[in-house]
PDB file of C-alpha atoms in Angstrom:
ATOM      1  CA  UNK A   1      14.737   9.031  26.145  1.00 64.00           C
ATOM      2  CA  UNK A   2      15.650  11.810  28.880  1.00 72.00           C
ATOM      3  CA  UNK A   3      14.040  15.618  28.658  1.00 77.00           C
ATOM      4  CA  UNK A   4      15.142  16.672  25.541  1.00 84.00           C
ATOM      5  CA  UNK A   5      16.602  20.015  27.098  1.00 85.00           C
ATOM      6  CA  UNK A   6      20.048  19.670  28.645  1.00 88.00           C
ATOM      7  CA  UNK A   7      21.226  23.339  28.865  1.00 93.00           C
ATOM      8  CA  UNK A   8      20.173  26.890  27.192  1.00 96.00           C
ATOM      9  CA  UNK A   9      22.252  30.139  26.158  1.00 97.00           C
ATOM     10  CA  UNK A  10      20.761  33.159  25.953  1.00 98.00           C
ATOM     11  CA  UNK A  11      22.454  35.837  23.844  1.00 98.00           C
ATOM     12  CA  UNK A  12      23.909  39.196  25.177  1.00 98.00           C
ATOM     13  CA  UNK A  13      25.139  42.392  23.715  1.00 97.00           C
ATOM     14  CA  UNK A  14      26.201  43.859  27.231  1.00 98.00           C
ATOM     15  CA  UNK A  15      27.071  41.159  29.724  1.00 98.00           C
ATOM     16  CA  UNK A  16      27.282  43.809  32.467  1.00 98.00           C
ATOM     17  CA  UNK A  17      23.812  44.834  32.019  1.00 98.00           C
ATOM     18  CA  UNK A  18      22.248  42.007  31.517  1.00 98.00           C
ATOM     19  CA  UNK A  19      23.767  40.261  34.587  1.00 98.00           C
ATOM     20  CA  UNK A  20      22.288  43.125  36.248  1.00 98.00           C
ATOM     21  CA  UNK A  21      18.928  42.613  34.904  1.00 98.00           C
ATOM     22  CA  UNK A  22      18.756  38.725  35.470  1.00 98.00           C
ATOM     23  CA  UNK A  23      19.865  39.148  38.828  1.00 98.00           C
ATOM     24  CA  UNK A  24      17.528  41.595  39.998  1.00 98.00           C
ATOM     25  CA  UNK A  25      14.655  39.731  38.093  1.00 98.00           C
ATOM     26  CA  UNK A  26      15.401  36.140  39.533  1.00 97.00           C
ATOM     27  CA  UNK A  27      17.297  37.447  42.944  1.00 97.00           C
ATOM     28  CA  UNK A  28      20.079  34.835  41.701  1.00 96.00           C
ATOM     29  CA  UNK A  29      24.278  35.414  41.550  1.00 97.00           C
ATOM     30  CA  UNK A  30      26.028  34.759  38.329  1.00 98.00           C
ATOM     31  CA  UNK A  31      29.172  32.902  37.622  1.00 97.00           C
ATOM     32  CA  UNK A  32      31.263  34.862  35.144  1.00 98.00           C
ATOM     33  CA  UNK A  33      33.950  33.227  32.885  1.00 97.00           C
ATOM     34  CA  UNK A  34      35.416  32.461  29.247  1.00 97.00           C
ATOM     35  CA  UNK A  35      34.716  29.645  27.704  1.00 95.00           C
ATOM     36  CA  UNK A  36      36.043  29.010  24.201  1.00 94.00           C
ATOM     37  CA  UNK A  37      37.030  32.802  23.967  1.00 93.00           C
ATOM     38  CA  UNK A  38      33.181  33.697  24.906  1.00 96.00           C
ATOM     39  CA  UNK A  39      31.910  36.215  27.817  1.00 97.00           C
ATOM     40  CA  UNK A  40      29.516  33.243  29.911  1.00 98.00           C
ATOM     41  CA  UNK A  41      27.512  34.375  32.675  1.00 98.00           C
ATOM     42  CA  UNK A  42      26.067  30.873  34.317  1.00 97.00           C
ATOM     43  CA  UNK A  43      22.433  30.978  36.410  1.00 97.00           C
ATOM     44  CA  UNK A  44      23.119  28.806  39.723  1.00 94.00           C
ATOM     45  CA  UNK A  45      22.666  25.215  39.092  1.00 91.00           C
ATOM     46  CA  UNK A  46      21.377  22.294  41.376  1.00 88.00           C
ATOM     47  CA  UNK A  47      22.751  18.932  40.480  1.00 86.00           C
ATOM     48  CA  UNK A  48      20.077  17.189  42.496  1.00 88.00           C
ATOM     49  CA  UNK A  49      17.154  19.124  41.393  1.00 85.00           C
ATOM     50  CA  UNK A  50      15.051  18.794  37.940  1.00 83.00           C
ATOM     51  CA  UNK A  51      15.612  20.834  35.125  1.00 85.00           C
ATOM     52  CA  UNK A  52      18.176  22.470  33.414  1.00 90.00           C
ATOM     53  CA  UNK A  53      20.656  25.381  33.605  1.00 93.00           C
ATOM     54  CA  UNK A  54      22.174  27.490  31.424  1.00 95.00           C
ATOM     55  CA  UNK A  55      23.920  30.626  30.872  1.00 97.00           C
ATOM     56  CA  UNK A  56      24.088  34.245  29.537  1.00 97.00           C
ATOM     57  CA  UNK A  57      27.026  34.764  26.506  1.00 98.00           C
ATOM     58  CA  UNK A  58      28.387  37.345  24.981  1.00 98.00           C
ATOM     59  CA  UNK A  59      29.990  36.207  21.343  1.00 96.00           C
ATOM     60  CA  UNK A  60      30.127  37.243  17.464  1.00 94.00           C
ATOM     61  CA  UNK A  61      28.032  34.692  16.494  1.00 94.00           C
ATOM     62  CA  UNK A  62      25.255  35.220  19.629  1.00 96.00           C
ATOM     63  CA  UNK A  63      22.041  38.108  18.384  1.00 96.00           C
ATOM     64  CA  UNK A  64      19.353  38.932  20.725  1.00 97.00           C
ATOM     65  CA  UNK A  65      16.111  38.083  18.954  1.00 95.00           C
ATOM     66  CA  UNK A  66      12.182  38.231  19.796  1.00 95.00           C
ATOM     67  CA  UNK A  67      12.596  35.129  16.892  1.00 95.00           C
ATOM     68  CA  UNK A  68      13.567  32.182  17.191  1.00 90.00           C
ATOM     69  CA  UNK A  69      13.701  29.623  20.292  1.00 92.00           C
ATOM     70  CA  UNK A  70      11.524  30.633  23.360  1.00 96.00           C
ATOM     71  CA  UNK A  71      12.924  29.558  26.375  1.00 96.00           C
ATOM     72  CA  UNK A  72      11.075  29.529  29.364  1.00 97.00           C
ATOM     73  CA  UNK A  73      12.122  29.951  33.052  1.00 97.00           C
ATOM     74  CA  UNK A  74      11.150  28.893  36.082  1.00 95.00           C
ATOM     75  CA  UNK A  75       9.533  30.877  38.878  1.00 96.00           C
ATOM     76  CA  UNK A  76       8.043  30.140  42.364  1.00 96.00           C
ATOM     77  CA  UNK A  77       5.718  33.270  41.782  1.00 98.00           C
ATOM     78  CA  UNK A  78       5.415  34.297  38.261  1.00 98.00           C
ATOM     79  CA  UNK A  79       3.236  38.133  39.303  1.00 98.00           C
ATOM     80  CA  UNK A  80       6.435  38.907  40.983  1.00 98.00           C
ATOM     81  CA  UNK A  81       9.040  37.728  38.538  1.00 98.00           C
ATOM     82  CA  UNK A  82       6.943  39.921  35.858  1.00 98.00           C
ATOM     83  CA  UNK A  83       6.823  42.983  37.837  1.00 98.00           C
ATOM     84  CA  UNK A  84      10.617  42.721  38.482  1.00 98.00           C
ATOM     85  CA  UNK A  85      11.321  42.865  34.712  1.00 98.00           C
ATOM     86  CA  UNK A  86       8.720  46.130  34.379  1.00 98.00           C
ATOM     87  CA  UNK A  87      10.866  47.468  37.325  1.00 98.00           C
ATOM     88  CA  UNK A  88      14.371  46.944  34.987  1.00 97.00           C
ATOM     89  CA  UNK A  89      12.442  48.223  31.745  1.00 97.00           C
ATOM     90  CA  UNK A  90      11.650  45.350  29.983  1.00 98.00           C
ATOM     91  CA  UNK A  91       8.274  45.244  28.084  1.00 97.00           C
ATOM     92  CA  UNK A  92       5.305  42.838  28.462  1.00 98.00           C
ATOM     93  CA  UNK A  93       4.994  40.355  25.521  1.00 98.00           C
ATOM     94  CA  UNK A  94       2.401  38.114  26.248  1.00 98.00           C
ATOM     95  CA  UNK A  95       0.599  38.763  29.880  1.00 98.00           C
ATOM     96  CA  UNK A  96       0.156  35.927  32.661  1.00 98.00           C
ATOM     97  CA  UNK A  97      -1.886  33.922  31.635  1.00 98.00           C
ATOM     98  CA  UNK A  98      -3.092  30.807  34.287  1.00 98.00           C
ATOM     99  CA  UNK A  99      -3.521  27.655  32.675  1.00 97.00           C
ATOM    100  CA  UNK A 100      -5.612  26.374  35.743  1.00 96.00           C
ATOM    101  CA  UNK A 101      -6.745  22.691  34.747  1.00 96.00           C
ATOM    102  CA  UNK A 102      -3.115  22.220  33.575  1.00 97.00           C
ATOM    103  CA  UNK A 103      -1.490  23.430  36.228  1.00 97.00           C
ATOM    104  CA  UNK A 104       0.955  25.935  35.390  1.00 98.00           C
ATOM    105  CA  UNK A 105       0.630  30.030  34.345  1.00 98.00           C
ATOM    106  CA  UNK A 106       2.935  31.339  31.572  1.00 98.00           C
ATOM    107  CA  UNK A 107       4.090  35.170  30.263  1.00 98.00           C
ATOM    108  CA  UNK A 108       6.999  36.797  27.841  1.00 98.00           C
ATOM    109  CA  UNK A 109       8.608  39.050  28.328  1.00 98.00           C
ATOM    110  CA  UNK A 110      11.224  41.469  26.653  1.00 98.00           C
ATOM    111  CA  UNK A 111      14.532  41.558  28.555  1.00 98.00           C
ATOM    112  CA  UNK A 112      17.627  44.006  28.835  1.00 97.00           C
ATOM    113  CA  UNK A 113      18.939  42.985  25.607  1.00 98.00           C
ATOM    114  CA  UNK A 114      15.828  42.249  23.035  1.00 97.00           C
ATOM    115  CA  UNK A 115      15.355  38.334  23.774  1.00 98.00           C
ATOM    116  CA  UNK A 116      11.830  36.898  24.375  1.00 98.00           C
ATOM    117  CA  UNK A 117      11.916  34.814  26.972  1.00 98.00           C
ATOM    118  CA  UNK A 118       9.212  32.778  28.812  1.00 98.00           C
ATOM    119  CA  UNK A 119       8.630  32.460  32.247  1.00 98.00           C
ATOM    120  CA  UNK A 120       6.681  29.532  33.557  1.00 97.00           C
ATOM    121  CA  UNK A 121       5.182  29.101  37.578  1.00 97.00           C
ATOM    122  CA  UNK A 122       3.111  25.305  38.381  1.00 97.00           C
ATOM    123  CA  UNK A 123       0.449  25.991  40.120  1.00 96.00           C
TER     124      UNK A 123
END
């Protein structure tokens, strides 16, 4: 069986600001379109590298929630990513924390619209 992940959404009340506040955070352009009558905001893909993609949406049925699903993103440098979301207001959920025999260092954070979302550095 493949990674069970293929693709993430992550909900958004204001898709202005929270373009604004991914963007800054990851230094990354969006993609804006509808899709299925739905405001979609897509992080840059790479079709030859690992992982997945996904996308911000704005919709009826799409709530921000601290509950829930935790996604976790990917950062080269994850003391830099964190500070960027302090420097766009978002609040501190669960500090770095370096995972050292494993490999890898983890936080949450808070962002611009009330999701918790992960972000994940190897080491």
């Amino acid at each position: 069986m493949p990674n069970a992940a293929s693709y993430f959404e992550i909900p958004v009340t204001n898709m202005q600001r929270a373009i604004a506040f991914y963007s800054y955070v990851f230094e990354v352009n969006f993609e804006e379109d509808i899709f299925d009558d739905l405001e979609m905001a897509y992080f840059p893909i790479d079709e030859t590298a690992q992982g997945i993609s996904g996308a911000l949406v704005k919709g009826e049925i799409y709530k921000p929630t601290q509950e829930g699903v935790l996604i976790y993103l990917t950062t080269s440098n994850i003391d830099r990513t964190l500070t960027r979301t302090l420097e766009r207001n978002a609040i501190t959920l669960f500090p770095i924390h370096r995972h050292e025999n494993a490999g890898f260092a983890v936080a949450e954070f808070e962002d611009s619209e009330g999701n918790r979302i992960g972000l994940y550095q190897k080491l």
